[in-house]
Short mmCIF file of C-alpha atoms in Angstrom, two decimals:
data_model
loop_
_atom_site.label_atom_id
_atom_site.label_comp_id
_atom_site.label_asym_id
_atom_site.label_seq_id
_atom_site.Cartn_x
_atom_site.Cartn_y
_atom_site.Cartn_z
CA MET A 1 -2.94 -19.47 -5.83
CA GLN A 2 -6.25 -19.72 -4.02
CA ARG A 3 -8.23 -16.55 -3.45
CA ARG A 4 -7.31 -14.93 -0.17
CA ASN A 5 -9.95 -14.14 2.41
CA ILE A 6 -10.98 -10.54 1.74
CA GLY A 7 -11.67 -9.82 5.40
CA ILE A 8 -8.18 -10.94 6.37
CA ALA A 9 -6.61 -8.81 3.67
CA VAL A 10 -8.52 -5.75 4.86
CA ALA A 11 -7.62 -6.37 8.49
CA ALA A 12 -3.97 -6.59 7.55
CA VAL A 13 -3.92 -3.07 6.16
CA VAL A 14 -6.84 -1.27 7.80
CA GLY A 15 -4.49 0.13 10.41
CA VAL A 16 -2.39 2.07 7.93
CA GLY A 17 -0.17 4.45 9.80
CA LEU A 18 0.21 2.21 12.83
CA ALA A 19 3.52 0.67 13.88
CA THR A 20 4.11 -2.83 12.58
CA GLY A 21 6.42 -3.80 15.42
CA VAL A 22 8.94 -5.23 12.95
CA ALA A 23 12.55 -4.30 13.65
CA LEU A 24 13.88 -2.16 10.83
CA SER A 25 17.38 -1.26 9.76
CA ARG A 26 18.80 1.89 11.33
CA GLN A 27 19.49 4.59 8.79
CA ALA A 28 23.04 5.33 7.76
CA GLY A 29 24.70 7.84 10.01
CA ASP A 30 23.28 6.54 13.28
CA GLY A 31 25.71 5.35 15.91
CA ALA A 32 27.17 1.88 15.63
CA GLY A 33 25.80 -0.54 18.18
CA ALA A 34 22.56 1.42 18.59
CA PRO A 35 19.42 -0.70 19.04
CA PRO A 36 17.48 -1.54 15.86
CA LEU A 37 15.07 1.14 14.77
CA GLN A 38 11.43 0.14 15.20
CA ALA A 39 8.60 1.28 12.96
CA GLY A 40 7.04 2.88 16.01
CA ASP A 41 10.08 5.13 16.35
CA LEU A 42 9.12 6.94 13.16
CA ILE A 43 6.76 9.52 14.61
CA VAL A 44 6.08 12.71 12.67
CA ASP A 45 4.63 15.59 14.67
CA GLU A 46 0.91 16.10 14.14
CA SER A 47 1.50 19.73 13.19
CA VAL A 48 3.21 18.60 9.97
CA PRO A 49 0.88 18.47 6.94
CA GLU A 50 0.01 14.88 5.98
CA TYR A 51 1.95 13.60 8.98
CA ARG A 52 0.25 10.19 8.97
CA LEU A 53 0.99 9.66 5.29
CA LEU A 54 4.63 10.70 5.82
CA GLN A 55 4.94 8.16 8.64
CA ASP A 56 3.49 5.45 6.44
CA ALA A 57 5.95 6.21 3.64
CA LEU A 58 8.90 6.13 6.05
CA ARG A 59 7.82 2.79 7.50
CA ILE A 60 7.31 1.25 4.07
CA ASP A 61 10.71 2.52 2.94
CA LEU A 62 12.50 1.09 5.96
CA ALA A 63 10.59 -2.19 5.84
CA ARG A 64 11.63 -2.69 2.23
CA HIS A 65 15.25 -2.02 3.14
CA ASP A 66 14.86 -4.64 5.86
CA GLY A 67 13.81 -7.35 3.44
CA GLU A 68 10.15 -6.74 2.58
CA ALA A 69 11.11 -6.21 -1.07
CA GLU A 70 7.91 -7.55 -2.63
CA HIS A 71 5.62 -5.19 -0.74
CA PHE A 72 5.13 -1.96 -2.68
CA ALA A 73 7.53 -3.32 -5.31
CA LEU A 74 5.28 -1.67 -7.88
CA VAL A 75 3.18 1.42 -7.26
CA PRO A 76 1.28 3.92 -9.42
CA LYS A 77 3.58 6.26 -11.30
CA THR A 78 1.50 9.21 -10.11
CA ARG A 79 -0.04 9.77 -6.70
CA PRO A 80 -3.47 8.19 -6.15
CA PRO A 81 -6.30 10.71 -5.64
CA ASP A 82 -7.45 11.60 -2.13
CA LEU A 83 -4.66 9.50 -0.58
CA LEU A 84 -4.64 9.40 3.23
CA GLY A 85 -2.46 6.45 4.19
CA MET A 86 -0.65 3.31 3.08
CA GLY A 87 0.28 0.05 4.74
CA ILE A 88 1.96 -3.28 4.12
CA GLY A 89 -0.63 -6.05 4.04
CA SER A 90 -0.65 -9.81 3.87
CA ASP A 91 1.72 -12.33 2.28
CA GLY A 92 0.92 -15.46 0.30
CA PRO A 93 3.12 -18.13 -1.30
CA ASP A 94 3.19 -16.22 -4.59
CA ALA A 95 1.47 -12.89 -3.89
CA VAL A 96 1.40 -9.90 -1.57
CA VAL A 97 -1.36 -7.44 -0.72
CA ASP A 98 -0.81 -3.79 0.20
CA GLY A 99 -3.29 -1.09 1.07
CA TYR A 100 -3.98 2.55 0.33
CA GLN A 101 -6.61 4.49 2.30
CA PHE A 102 -8.39 7.34 0.57
CA GLY A 103 -11.15 9.92 0.81
CA ARG A 104 -13.42 11.32 3.48
CA GLN A 105 -15.13 7.94 3.75
CA ARG A 106 -11.75 6.31 4.43
CA LEU A 107 -12.23 3.62 1.83
CA HIS A 108 -9.45 1.17 1.06
CA THR A 109 -7.69 0.25 -2.15
CA LEU A 110 -6.15 -3.21 -1.85
CA VAL A 111 -3.45 -4.00 -4.41
CA GLU A 112 -2.56 -7.66 -4.91
CA LEU A 113 0.72 -8.25 -6.75
CA SER A 114 1.04 -11.87 -7.81
CA ALA A 115 3.11 -14.29 -9.84
CA ARG A 116 0.12 -15.69 -11.72
CA PRO A 117 -3.62 -15.05 -12.15
CA THR A 118 -5.72 -15.25 -8.99
CA ASP A 119 -9.46 -15.66 -8.49
CA THR A 120 -9.80 -12.70 -6.13
CA CYS A 121 -12.12 -10.72 -8.41
CA ALA A 122 -14.16 -13.80 -9.30
CA GLY A 123 -14.64 -14.43 -5.60
CA ILE A 124 -15.80 -10.87 -4.99
CA ARG A 125 -18.40 -11.17 -7.73
CA SER A 126 -19.61 -14.65 -6.78
CA GLU A 127 -20.04 -13.71 -3.13
CA ARG A 128 -21.86 -10.48 -4.02
CA SER A 129 -19.43 -8.79 -1.68
CA SER A 130 -19.55 -5.08 -0.89
CA ALA A 131 -15.98 -4.98 -2.22
CA MET A 132 -15.47 -3.68 -5.75
CA CYS A 133 -12.97 -5.17 -8.17
CA VAL A 134 -11.52 -2.52 -10.49
CA ARG A 135 -8.54 -4.23 -12.12
CA ASP A 136 -7.22 -7.71 -12.85
CA GLY A 137 -4.49 -8.17 -15.42
CA ALA A 138 -0.85 -8.35 -16.40
CA LEU A 139 1.76 -5.82 -15.31
CA THR A 140 3.68 -3.85 -17.92
CA HIS A 141 6.76 -3.31 -15.77
CA VAL A 142 8.78 -5.76 -13.69
CA ALA A 143 10.31 -4.76 -10.36
CA PRO A 144 14.05 -5.61 -10.21
CA ASP A 145 13.77 -6.70 -6.57
CA ALA A 146 10.60 -8.77 -7.15
CA PRO A 147 10.82 -10.12 -10.72
CA GLY A 148 8.34 -12.91 -10.05
CA LEU A 149 5.42 -10.52 -9.61
CA ARG A 150 3.79 -10.24 -13.03
CA ARG A 151 0.11 -9.50 -12.35
CA VAL A 152 -1.95 -6.96 -10.45
CA THR A 153 -5.43 -7.14 -8.96
CA VAL A 154 -6.99 -4.02 -7.45
CA TYR A 155 -10.17 -3.92 -5.40
CA PHE A 156 -11.88 -1.46 -3.06
CA THR A 157 -13.37 -2.12 0.35
CA GLY A 158 -15.09 0.06 2.91
CA ASN A 159 -15.17 -0.02 6.67
CA VAL A 160 -17.85 -0.45 9.30
CA ALA A 161 -19.93 2.50 8.10
CA THR A 162 -19.04 2.87 4.41
CA ALA A 163 -18.61 0.86 1.23
CA PRO A 164 -17.41 1.71 -2.29
CA LYS A 165 -20.33 2.54 -4.58
CA ALA A 166 -20.55 3.30 -8.27
CA GLY A 167 -21.76 6.86 -8.70
CA ASP A 168 -20.05 8.08 -5.54
CA ALA A 169 -17.55 10.81 -6.46
CA GLU A 170 -14.66 9.46 -4.38
CA THR A 171 -15.21 5.89 -5.54
CA ASP A 172 -15.52 6.86 -9.19
CA ARG A 173 -12.43 9.06 -9.07
CA ALA A 174 -10.38 6.27 -7.50
CA ARG A 175 -11.81 3.66 -9.85
CA SER A 176 -10.88 5.71 -12.91
CA PHE A 177 -7.36 6.18 -11.58
CA TRP A 178 -6.60 2.61 -10.52
CA ALA A 179 -8.16 0.98 -13.59
CA GLY A 180 -5.48 2.46 -15.81
CA ALA A 181 -2.66 3.54 -13.50
CA GLU A 182 0.80 2.70 -14.80
CA MET A 183 2.45 0.53 -12.15
CA VAL A 184 6.19 1.18 -11.90
CA PRO A 185 9.04 0.17 -9.58
CA LEU A 186 8.91 2.21 -6.38
CA ASP A 187 12.02 4.24 -7.15
CA GLN A 188 10.35 5.46 -10.35
CA ALA A 189 7.42 7.03 -8.48
CA PRO A 190 8.40 10.65 -7.62
CA TRP A 191 5.38 11.12 -5.36
CA PHE A 192 6.56 8.37 -3.02
CA THR A 193 10.13 9.68 -2.99
CA ASP A 194 8.74 13.10 -2.09
CA LEU A 195 6.81 11.65 0.87
CA VAL A 196 9.93 9.91 2.19
CA THR A 197 12.04 13.05 1.78
CA ARG A 198 9.47 15.19 3.57
CA GLY A 199 9.08 12.58 6.28
CA ARG A 200 12.80 12.40 6.97
CA ALA A 201 12.99 16.18 7.15
CA ALA A 202 10.08 16.26 9.59
CA LEU A 203 11.76 13.70 11.88
CA HIS A 204 14.70 16.04 12.36
CA ARG A 205 12.70 19.15 13.25
#
C-alpha cells in the first residue's frame, strides 16, 4: 500500500464528534418502518459530562453495526489519556485510519490498521513533517470481524495552532501510552463499552 496523504487523513477525522451523514441501523426496539437513524440523530445534551465523547462512541458503535467493521476493529485495551473525541477516518484498499483527539491542545492520534507494512512513518520522517510517528509494527490480536488487519501505525498531528512536541507533557504522556498500548477487539475494551452505555442512557433522559 502506498503511504496515504497525511493531510487527507487528518481532515477525515479532525471533525470528531460531528455527524457523518451515513445512514445507520435503527436500534432494536424502535418501531418497524421508522426511517433509518442518522448519525446526526445521536445528540447528547451538553449538560452531560463528556457529552461529545459519548456521541462519538455511539456513532462509531452504530456505524460498525451498519457495516464499517474495519474501523475501530482494534482499540487500546485501556482508555487513552486525556481523550476528548474519536472519529472514523479514511479508507484504503487494505487499510483504514481512525482518529482520537486528546488534551488541551486538541492534538490528534491517527491509528492506521493495515493488512501489511506501510511507509507512513517513513514518509513522515522524510518530509520532516510536524507529525510524529510513535508506533509501526505487528498487531498481537486479530479482530474477528476484520481478520485481514495485522499491523498498526500510530502517529500524532496537531492543528492550525499546535503540533506534537517531544518534551510537552500531553504529547509525552500520549506517546508513552500509544507506543505500548495493547490493541484488542473493540468488545474487549471496557472503557469503550462504558462510553456507549453512558451515551445510550443519556439519549433517553
